Tab-separated table of C-alpha atoms and ligand atoms in Angstrom:
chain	number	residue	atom	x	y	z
C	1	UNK	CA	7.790	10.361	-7.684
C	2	UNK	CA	5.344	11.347	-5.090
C	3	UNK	CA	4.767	9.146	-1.978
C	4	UNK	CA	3.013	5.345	-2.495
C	5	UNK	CA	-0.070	5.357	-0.946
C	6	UNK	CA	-1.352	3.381	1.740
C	7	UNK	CA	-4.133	2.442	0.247
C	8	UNK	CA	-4.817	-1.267	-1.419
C	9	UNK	CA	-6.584	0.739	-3.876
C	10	UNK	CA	-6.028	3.892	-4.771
C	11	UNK	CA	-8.044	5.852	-7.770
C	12	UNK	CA	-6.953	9.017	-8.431
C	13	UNK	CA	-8.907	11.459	-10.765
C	14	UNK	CA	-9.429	8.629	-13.106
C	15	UNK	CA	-11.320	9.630	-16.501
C	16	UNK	CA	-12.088	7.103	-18.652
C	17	UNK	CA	-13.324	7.572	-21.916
C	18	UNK	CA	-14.632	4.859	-25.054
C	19	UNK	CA	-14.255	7.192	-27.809
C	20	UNK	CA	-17.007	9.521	-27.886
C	21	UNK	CA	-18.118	8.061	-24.312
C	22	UNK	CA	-17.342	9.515	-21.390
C	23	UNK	CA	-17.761	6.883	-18.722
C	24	UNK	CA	-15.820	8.311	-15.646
C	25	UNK	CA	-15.447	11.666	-15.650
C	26	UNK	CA	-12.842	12.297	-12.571
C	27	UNK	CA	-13.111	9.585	-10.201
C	28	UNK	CA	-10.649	9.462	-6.671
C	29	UNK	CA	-11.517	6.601	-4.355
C	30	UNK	CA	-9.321	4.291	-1.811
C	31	UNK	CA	-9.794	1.320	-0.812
C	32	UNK	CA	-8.438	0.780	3.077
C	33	UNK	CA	-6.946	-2.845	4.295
C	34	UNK	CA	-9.865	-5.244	5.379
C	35	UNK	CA	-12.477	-3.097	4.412
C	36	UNK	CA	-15.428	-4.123	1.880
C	37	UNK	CA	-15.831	-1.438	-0.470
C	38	UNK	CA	-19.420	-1.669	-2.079
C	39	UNK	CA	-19.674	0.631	-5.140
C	40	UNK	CA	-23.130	1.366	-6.346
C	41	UNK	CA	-24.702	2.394	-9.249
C	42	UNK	CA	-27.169	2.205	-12.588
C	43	UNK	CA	-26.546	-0.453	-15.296
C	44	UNK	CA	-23.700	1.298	-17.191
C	45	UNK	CA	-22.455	3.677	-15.001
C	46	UNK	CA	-19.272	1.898	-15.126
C	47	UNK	CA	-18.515	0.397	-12.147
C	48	UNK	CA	-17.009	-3.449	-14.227
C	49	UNK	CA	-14.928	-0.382	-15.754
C	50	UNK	CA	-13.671	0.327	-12.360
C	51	UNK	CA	-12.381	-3.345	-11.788
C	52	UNK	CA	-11.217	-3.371	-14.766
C	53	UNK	CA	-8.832	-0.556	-14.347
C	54	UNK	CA	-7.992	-2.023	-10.796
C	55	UNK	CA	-7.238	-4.811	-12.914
C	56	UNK	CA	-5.009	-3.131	-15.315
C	57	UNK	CA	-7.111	-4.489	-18.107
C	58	UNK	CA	-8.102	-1.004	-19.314
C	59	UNK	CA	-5.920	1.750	-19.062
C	60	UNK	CA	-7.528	5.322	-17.658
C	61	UNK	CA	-8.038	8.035	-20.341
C	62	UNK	CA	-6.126	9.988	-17.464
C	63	UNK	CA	-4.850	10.062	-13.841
C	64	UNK	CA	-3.850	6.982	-12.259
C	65	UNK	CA	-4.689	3.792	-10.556
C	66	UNK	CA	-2.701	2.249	-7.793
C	67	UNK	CA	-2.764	-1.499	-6.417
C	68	UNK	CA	-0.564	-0.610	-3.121
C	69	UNK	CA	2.398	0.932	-4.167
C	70	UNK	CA	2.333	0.154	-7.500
C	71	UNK	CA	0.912	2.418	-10.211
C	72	UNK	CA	-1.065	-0.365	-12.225
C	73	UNK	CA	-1.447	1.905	-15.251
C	74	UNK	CA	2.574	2.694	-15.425
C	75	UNK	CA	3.764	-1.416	-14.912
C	76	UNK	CA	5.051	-2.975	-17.932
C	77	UNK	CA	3.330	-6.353	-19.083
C	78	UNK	CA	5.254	-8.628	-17.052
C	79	UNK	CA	5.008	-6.958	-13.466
C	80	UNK	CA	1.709	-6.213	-14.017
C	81	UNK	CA	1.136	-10.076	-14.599
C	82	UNK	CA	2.575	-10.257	-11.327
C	83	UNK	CA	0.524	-7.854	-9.563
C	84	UNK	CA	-2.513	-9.859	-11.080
C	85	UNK	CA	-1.400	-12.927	-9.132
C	86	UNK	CA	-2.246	-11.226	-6.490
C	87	UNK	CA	-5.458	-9.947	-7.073
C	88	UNK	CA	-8.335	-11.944	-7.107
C	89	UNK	CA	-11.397	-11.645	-9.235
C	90	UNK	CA	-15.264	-13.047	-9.411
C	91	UNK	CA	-16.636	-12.090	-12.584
C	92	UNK	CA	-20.336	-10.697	-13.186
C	93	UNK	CA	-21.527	-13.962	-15.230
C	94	UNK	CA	-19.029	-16.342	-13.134
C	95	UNK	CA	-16.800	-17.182	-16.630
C	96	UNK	CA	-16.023	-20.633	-15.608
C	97	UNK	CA	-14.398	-22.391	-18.725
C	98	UNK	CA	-17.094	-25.163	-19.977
C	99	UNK	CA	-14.909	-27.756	-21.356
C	100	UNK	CA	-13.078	-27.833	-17.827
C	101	UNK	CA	-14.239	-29.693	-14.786
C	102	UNK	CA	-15.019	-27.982	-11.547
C	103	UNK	CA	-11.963	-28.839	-10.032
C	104	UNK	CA	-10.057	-27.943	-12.874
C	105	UNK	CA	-11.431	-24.799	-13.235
C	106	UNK	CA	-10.301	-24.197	-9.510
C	107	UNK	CA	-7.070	-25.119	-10.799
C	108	UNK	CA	-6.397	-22.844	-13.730
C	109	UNK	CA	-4.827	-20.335	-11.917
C	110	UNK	CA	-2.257	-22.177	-10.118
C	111	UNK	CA	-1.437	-24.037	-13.200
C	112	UNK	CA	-1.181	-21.106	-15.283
C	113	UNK	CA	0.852	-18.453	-12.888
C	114	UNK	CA	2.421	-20.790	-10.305
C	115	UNK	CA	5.190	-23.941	-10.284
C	116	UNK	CA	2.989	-25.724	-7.940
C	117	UNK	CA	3.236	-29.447	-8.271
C	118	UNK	CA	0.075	-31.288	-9.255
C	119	UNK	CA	-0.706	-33.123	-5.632
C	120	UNK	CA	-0.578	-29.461	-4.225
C	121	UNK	CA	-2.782	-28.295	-6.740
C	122	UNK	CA	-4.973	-31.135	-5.434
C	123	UNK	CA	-4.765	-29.981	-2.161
C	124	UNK	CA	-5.306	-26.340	-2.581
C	125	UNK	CA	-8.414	-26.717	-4.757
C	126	UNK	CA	-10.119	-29.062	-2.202
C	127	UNK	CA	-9.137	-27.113	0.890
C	128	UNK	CA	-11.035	-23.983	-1.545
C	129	UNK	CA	-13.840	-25.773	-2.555
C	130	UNK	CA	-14.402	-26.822	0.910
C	131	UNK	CA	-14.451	-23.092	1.972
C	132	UNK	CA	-17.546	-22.349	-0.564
C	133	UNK	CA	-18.910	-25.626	0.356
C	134	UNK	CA	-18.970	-27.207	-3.381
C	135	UNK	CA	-16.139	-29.747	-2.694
C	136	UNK	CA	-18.591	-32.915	-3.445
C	137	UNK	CA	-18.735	-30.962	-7.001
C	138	UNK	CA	-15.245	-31.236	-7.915
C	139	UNK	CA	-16.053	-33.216	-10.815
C	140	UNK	CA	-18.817	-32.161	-12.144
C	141	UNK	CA	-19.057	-30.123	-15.226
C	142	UNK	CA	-20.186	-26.206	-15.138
C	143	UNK	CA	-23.332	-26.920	-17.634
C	144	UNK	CA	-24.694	-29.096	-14.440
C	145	UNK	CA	-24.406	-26.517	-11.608
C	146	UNK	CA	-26.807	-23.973	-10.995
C	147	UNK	CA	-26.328	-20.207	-10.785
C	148	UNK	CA	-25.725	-20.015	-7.137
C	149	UNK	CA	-23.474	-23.079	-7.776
C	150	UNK	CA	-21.141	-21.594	-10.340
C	151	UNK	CA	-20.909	-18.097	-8.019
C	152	UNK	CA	-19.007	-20.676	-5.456
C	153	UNK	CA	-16.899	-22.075	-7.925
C	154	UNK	CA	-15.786	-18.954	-8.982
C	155	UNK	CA	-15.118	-17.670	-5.603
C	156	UNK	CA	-12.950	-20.713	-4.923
C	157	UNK	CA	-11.271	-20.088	-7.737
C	158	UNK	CA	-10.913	-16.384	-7.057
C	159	UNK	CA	-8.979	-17.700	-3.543
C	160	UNK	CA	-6.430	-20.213	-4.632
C	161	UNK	CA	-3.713	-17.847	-5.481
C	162	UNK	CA	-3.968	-16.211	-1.674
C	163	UNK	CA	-5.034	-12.865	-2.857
C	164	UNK	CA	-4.586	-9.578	-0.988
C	165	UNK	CA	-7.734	-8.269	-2.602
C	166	UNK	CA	-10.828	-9.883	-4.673
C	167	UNK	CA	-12.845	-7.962	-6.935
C	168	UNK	CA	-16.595	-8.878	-7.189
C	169	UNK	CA	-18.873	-8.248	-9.752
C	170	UNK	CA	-22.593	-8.103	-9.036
C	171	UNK	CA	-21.679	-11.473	-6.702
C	172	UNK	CA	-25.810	-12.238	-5.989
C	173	UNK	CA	-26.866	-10.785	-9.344
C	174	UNK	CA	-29.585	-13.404	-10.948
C	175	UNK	CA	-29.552	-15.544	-7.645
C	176	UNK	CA	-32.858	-15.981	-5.906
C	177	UNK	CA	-33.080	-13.803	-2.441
C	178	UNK	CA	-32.295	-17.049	-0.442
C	179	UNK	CA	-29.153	-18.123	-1.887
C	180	UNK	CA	-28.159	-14.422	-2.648
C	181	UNK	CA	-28.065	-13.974	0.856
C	182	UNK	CA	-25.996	-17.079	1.334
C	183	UNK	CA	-23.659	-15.636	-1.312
C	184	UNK	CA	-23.209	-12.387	0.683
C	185	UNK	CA	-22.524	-14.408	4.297
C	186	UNK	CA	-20.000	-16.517	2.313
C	187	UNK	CA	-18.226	-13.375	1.001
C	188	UNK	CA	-18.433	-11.459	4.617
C	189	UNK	CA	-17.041	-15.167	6.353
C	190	UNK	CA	-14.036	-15.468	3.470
C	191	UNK	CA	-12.865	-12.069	3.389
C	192	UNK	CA	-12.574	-11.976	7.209
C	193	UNK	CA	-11.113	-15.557	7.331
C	194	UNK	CA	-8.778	-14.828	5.250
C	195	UNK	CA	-7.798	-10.739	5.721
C	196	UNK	CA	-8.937	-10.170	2.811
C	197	UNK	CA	-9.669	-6.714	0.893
C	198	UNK	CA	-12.525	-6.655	-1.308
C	199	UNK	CA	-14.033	-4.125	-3.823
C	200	UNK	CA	-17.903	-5.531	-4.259
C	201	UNK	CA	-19.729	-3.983	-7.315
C	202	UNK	CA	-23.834	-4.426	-6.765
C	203	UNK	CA	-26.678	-2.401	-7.741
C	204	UNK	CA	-28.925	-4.845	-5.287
C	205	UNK	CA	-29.549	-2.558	-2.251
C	206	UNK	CA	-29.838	-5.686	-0.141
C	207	UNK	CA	-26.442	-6.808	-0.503
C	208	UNK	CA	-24.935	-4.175	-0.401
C	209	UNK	CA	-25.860	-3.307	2.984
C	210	UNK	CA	-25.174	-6.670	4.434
C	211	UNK	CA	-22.190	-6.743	3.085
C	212	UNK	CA	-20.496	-3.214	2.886
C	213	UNK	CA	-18.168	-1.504	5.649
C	214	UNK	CA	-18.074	1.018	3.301
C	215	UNK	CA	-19.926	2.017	0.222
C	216	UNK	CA	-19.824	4.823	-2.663
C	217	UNK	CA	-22.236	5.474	-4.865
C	218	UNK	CA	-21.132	5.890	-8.655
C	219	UNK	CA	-23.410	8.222	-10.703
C	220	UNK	CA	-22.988	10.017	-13.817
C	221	UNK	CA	-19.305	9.446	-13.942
C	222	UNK	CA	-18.384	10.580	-10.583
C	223	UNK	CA	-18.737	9.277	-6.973
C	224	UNK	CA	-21.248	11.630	-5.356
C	225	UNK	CA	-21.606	10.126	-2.056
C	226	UNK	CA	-18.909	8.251	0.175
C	227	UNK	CA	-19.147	6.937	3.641
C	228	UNK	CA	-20.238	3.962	5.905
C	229	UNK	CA	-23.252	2.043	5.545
C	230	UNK	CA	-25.493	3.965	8.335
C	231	UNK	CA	-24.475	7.896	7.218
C	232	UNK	CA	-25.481	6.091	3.890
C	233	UNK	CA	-29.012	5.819	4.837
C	234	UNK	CA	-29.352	9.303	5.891
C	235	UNK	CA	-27.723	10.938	2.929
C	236	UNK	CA	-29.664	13.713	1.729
C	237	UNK	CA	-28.269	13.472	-1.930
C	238	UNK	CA	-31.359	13.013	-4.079
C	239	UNK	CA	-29.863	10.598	-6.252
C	240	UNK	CA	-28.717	8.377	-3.350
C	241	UNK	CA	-31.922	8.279	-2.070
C	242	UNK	CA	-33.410	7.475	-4.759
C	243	UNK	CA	-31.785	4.728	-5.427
C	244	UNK	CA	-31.738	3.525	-2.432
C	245	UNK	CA	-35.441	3.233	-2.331
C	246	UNK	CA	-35.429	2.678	-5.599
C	247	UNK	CA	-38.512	5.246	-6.211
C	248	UNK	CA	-39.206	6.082	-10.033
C	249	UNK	CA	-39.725	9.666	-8.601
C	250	UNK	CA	-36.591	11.653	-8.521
C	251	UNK	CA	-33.341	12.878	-10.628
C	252	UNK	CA	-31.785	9.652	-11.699
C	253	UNK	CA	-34.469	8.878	-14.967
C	254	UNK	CA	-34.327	12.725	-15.979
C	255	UNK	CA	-30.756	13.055	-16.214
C	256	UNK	CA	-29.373	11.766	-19.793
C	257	UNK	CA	-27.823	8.463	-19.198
C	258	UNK	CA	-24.827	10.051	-21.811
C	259	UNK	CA	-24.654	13.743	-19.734
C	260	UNK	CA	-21.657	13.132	-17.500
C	261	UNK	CA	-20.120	15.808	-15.524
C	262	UNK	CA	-16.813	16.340	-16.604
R	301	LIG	N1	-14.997	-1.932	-24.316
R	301	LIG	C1	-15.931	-0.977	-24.370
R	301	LIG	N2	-16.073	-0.175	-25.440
R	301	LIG	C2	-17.008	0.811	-25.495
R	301	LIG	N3	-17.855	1.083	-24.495
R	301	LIG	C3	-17.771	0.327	-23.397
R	301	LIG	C4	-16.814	-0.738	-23.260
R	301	LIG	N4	-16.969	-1.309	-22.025
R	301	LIG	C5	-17.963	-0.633	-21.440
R	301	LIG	N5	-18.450	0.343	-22.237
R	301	LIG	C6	-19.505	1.305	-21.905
R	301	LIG	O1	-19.153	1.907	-20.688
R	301	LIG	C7	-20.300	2.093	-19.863
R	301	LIG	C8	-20.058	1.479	-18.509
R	301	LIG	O2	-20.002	0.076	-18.639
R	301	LIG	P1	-19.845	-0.880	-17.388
R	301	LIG	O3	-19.827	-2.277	-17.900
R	301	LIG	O4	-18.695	-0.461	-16.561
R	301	LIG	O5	-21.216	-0.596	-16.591
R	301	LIG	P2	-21.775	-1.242	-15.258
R	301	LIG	O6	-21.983	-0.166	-14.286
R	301	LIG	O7	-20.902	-2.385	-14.855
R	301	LIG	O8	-23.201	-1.800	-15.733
R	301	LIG	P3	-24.012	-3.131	-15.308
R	301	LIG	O9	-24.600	-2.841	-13.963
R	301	LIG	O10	-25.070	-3.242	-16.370
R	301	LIG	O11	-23.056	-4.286	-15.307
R	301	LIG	C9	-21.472	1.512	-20.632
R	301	LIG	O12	-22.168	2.561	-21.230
R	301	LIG	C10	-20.833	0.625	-21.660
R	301	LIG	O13	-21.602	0.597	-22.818
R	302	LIG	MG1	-21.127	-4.438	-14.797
């Protein structure tokens, strides 16, 4: 076996394919401790795919995936549960359950992968609802919050377990500017509270730049640019500039959105 990385995350060569589909074709990326990884890209370039794998809900067409020193692709079913505990993750549509109450949405993951007694529970959930600033919602039902509302929720929720690393997907997407930039000094203020990792998935150029220490940009199946926020801005890669000033002049609506590199 070859040396664990140092890395929280550690892609390595990943393909991925659905089928026919090729949606990575050969992507290597690490995530460092502390740092807030932005990925960028299109609608369907595949960046929920790369949470996913990080996730070990989707297993690469080939090379491998590491959480730390674990090969997530490799664990069987039970470890990798484990590893999950330890991961946190804020879903692109929030995915709070309906029929549960905010608090008890909070709750579900300490109920469902811990022993932790019920007045703990209590405490943990209020001390994380507090954190987003929702903890006068603890009883109200998801159907009654509002977008930007629901995004807290599931951040709390995303923190009870203590995770080493949380996993956002499109965090601001569908939020007015205001509140998405609320969202985005929430995430900076949590992750460095609590030393936490984070992999952020946004195509909003915005947020990305507040809240990125690092970013890569995803694009037809590959990552073609890598680096910090201000060589970002300069990059001379016609794509990334492009998108980043999100011209309708330029490479990214000529190329096929199937024609990935391989
Ligand atoms: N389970 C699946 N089966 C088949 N194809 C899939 C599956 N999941 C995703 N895809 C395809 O993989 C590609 C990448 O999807 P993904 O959800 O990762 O994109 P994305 O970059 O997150 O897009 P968006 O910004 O719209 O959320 C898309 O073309 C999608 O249709
Ligand atoms: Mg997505």
């Amino acid at each position: 076996m070859s040396a664990p990385p140092p890395d929280v995350v550690e892609l390595r060569d990943v393909q991925l394919h659905f089928e026919e589909k090729k949606v990575l074709g050969g992507v290597s990326l690490t995530v460092k401790p502390l740092e807030r990884l932005v990925i960028m890209g299109q609608s369907g370039s595949g960046k929920s795919t790369i949470l996913r794998l990080i996730l070990g809900l989707l297993q690469p067409t080939a090379g491998s995936v590491f959480f730390k020193q674990f090969e997530i692709s490799r664990l069987p079913r039970r470890k990798l549960q484990q590893i999950r505990s330890r991961i946190g993750m804020v879903y692109q549509y929030s995915a709070l359950l309906s029929s549960r109450s905010v608090r008890d949405n909070v709750a579900l993951p300490l109920e469902e992968l811990t022993h932790t007694s019920s007045d703990e529970i209590d405490r943990i959930v209020e001390e994380k609802l507090d954190l987003v600033g929702m903890a006068h919602a603890r009883k109200q039902m998801p159907s009654e919050l509002s977008g930007g509302m629901k995004k807290r929720v599931s951040l709390a929720r995303a923190l009870v377990l203590e995770p080493e690393l949380i996993l956002f997907d499109e965090p601001t997407a569908g939020l007015d500017p205001v509140i998405a930039s609320v969202i985005d000094e929430l995430i900076i203020s949590l992750t460095e509270k609590s030393e936490v990792t984070s992999v952020i998935v946004t195509h909003e150029m915005d947020s990305a730049f507040r809240i990125g220490t690092r970013m890569a940009m995803l694009y037809q199946g590959k990552i073609i640019e890598e680096g910090e926020p201000e060589a970002f801005k300069r990059s001379t890669d016609p794509v990334v500039a492009q998108f980043l000033s999100g011209s309708t002049e330029g490479p990214i609506l000529e190329g096929s959105e199937d024609a990935i590199a391989t």
